[in-house]
Short mmCIF file of C-alpha atoms in Angstrom, two decimals:
data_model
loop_
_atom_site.label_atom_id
_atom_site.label_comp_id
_atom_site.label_asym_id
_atom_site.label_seq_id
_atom_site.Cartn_x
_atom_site.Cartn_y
_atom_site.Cartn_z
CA UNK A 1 -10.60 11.35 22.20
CA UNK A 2 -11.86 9.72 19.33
CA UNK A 3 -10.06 6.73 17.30
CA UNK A 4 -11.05 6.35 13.42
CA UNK A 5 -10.68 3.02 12.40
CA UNK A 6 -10.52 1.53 9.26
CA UNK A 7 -10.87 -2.26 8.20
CA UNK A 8 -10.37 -3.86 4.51
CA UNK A 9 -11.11 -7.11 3.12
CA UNK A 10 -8.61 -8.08 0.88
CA UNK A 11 -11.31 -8.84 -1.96
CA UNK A 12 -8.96 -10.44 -4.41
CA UNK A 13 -5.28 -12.50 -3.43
CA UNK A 14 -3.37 -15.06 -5.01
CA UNK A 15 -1.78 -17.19 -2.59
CA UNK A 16 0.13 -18.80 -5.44
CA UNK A 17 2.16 -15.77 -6.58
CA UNK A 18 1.66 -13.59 -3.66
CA UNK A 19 1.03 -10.91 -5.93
CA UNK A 20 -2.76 -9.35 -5.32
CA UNK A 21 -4.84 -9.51 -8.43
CA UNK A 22 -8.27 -8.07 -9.48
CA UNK A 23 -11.22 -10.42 -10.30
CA UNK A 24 -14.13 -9.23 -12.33
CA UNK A 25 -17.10 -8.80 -9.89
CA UNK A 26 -20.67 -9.04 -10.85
CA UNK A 27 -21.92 -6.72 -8.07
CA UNK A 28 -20.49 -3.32 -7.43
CA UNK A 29 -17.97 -3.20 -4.78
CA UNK A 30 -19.99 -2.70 -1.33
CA UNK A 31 -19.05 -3.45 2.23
CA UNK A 32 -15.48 -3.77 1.78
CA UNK A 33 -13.95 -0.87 3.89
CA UNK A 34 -15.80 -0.04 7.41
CA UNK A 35 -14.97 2.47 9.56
CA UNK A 36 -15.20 2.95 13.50
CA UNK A 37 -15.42 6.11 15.92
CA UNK A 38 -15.93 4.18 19.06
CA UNK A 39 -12.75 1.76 19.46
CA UNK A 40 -13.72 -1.00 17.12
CA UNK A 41 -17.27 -1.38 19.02
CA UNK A 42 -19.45 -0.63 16.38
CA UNK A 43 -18.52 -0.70 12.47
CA UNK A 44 -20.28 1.07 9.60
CA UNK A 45 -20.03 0.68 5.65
CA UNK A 46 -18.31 3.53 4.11
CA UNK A 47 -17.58 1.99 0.81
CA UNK A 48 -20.88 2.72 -1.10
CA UNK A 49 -19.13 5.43 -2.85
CA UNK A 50 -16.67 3.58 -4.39
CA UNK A 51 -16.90 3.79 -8.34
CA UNK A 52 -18.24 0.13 -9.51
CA UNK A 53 -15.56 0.33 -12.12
CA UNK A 54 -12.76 -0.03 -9.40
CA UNK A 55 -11.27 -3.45 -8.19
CA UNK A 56 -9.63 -2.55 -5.13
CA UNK A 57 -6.56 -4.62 -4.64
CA UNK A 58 -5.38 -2.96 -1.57
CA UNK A 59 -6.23 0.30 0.80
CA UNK A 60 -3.83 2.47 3.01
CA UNK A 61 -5.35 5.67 5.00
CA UNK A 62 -3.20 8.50 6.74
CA UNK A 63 -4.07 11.58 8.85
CA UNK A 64 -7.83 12.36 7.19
CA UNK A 65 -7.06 10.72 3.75
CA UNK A 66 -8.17 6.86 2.71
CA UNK A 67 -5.93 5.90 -0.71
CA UNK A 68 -7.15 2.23 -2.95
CA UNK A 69 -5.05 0.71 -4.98
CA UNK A 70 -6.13 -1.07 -8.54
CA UNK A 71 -5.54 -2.48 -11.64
CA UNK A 72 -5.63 1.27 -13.34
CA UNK A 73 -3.72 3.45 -10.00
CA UNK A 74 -4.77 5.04 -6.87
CA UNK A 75 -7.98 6.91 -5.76
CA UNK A 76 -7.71 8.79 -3.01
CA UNK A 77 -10.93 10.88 -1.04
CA UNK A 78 -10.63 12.96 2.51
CA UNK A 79 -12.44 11.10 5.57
CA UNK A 80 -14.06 12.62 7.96
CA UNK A 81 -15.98 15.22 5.03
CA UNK A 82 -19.34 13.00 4.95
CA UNK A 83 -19.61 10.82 1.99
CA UNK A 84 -16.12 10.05 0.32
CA UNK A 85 -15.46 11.41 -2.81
CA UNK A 86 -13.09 9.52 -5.11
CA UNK A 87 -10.40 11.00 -7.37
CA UNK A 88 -8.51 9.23 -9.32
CA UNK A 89 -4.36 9.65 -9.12
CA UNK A 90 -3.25 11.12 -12.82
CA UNK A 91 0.19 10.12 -12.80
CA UNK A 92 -0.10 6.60 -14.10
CA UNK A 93 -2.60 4.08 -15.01
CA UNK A 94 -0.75 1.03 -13.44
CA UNK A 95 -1.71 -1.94 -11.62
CA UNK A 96 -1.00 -0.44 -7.36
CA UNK A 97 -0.76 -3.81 -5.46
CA UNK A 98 0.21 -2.00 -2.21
CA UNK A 99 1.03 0.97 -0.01
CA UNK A 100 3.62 1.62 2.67
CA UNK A 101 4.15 4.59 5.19
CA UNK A 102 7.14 6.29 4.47
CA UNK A 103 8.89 9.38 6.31
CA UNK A 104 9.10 11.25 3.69
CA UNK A 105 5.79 10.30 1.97
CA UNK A 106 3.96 7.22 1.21
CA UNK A 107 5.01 4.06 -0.75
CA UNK A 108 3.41 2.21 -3.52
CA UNK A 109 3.98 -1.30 -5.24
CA UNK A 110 3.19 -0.38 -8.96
CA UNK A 111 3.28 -4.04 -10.70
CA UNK A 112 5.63 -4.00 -12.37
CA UNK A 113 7.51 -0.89 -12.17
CA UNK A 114 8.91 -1.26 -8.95
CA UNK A 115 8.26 1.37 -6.35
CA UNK A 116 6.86 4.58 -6.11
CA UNK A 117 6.59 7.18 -3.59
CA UNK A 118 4.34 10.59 -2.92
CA UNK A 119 6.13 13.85 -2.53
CA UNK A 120 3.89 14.39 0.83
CA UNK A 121 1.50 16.81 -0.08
CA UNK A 122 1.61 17.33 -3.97
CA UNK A 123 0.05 14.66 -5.18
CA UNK A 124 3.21 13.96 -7.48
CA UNK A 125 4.56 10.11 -7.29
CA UNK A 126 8.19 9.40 -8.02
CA UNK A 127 9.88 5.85 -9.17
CA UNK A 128 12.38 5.58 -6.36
CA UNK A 129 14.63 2.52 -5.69
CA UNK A 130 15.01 1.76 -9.90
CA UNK A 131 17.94 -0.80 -8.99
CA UNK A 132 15.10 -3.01 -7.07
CA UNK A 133 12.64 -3.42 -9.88
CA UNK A 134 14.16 -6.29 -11.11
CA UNK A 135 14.06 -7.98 -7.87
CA UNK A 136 10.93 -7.50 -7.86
CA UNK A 137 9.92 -5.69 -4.71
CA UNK A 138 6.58 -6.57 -2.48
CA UNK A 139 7.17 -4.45 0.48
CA UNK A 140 9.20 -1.45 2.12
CA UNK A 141 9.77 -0.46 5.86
CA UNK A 142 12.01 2.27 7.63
CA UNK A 143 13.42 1.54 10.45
CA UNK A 144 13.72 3.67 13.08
CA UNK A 145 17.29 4.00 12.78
CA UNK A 146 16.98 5.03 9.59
CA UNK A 147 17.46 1.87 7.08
CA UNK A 148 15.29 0.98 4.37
CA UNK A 149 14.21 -2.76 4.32
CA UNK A 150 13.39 -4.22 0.66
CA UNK A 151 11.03 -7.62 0.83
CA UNK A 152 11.92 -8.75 -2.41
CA UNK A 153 11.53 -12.17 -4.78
CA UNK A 154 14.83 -13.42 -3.48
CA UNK A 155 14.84 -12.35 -0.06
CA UNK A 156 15.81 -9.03 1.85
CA UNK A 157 17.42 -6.00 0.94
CA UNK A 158 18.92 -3.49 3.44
CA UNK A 159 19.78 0.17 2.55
CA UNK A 160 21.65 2.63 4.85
CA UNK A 161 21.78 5.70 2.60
CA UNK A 162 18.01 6.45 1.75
CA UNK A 163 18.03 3.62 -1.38
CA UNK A 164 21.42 4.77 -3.01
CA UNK A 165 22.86 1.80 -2.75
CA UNK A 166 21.52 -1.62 -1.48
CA UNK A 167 23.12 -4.88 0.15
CA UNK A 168 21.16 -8.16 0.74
CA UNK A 169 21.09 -9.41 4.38
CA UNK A 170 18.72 -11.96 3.73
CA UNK A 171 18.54 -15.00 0.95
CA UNK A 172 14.92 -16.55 0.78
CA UNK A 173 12.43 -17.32 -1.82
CA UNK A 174 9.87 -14.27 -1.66
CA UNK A 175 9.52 -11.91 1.22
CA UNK A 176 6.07 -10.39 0.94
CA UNK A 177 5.65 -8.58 4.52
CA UNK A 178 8.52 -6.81 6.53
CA UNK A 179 7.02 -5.42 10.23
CA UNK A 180 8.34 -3.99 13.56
CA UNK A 181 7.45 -4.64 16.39
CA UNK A 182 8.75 -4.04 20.24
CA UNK A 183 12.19 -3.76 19.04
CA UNK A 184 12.03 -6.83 16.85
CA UNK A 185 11.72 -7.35 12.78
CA UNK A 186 9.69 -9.86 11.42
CA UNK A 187 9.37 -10.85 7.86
CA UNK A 188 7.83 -13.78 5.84
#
């Protein structure tokens, strides 16, 4: 069996706002996603194809598909089909500070029009979870029962009816990172 790793270097964070943020760069973007076929033993560069006109601000892959987030959307290429080839999202020309898997397709953190997720498969992004934008949102998880978990600006949000309606269970200044793990949640 072979495992298909892939590592990013977050090239550009503000620890201040804990909101990512692109950076002019002098040199095209090079050697900031690698990818492995042998467990992590060995690494190789697969980033030379990136377009020097994107500042990556965060990365997300799923099944045979690698997605980067920027000031101006997502670009998304297929892995696994030689040298990626980059094409660029149409539906908006936002600033994508983040992705999160989703059941029902993936999520992104446009800044700052809240969240968005993919109709798996089409291609088309939708604004869900309007009533959190001015919260201002940094991450999403779904839990395995079933609940949606907002990391907002002033703390957590829980939904039980897929984002309909949403309760806070948490009061904290900014939660950027919600994760599960053996049973337990984790957030900070």
């Amino acid at each position: 069996m072979t495992f298909q790793f892939i590592s990013f270097l977050l090239l550009f964070e503000s620890l201040v706002s804990c909101q990512k943020n692109a950076v002019e760069s002098a040199s095209p973007l090079a050697k900031i996603i690698y990818e492995s076929d042998d467990v992590g033993q060995t690494w190789v560069d697969i980033s030379a194809s990136i377009p020097d006109s994107l500042n990556a601000s965060c990365v997300y892959t799923e099944g045979n598909q690698i997605l980067l987030g920027d000031l101006h959307g997502i670009h998304r290429a297929k892995l696994g089909s030689g040298a990626l080839e980059w094409k660029k999202e149409s539906l908006f020309d936002k600033n994508v500070s983040d992705f999160f898997p989703g059941k029902q397709g993936i999520y992104a953190r446009v800044y700052p029009d809240g969240i968005f997720q993919e109709i798996r498969g089409t291609g088309i992004w939708k604004n869900v979870f309007p009533e959190l934008t001015a919260l201002v949102p940094y991450c999403i998880l779904e839990t395995s029962e079933g609940s949606i978990l907002a990391g907002c600006s002033k703390g957590i949000f829980k939904s039980s009816d897929a984002g309909t309606s949403w309760k806070q269970v948490y009061e904290n200044d900014g939660i950027t990172s919600i994760i599960a793990a053996d049973g337990l949640l984790m957030a900070g």
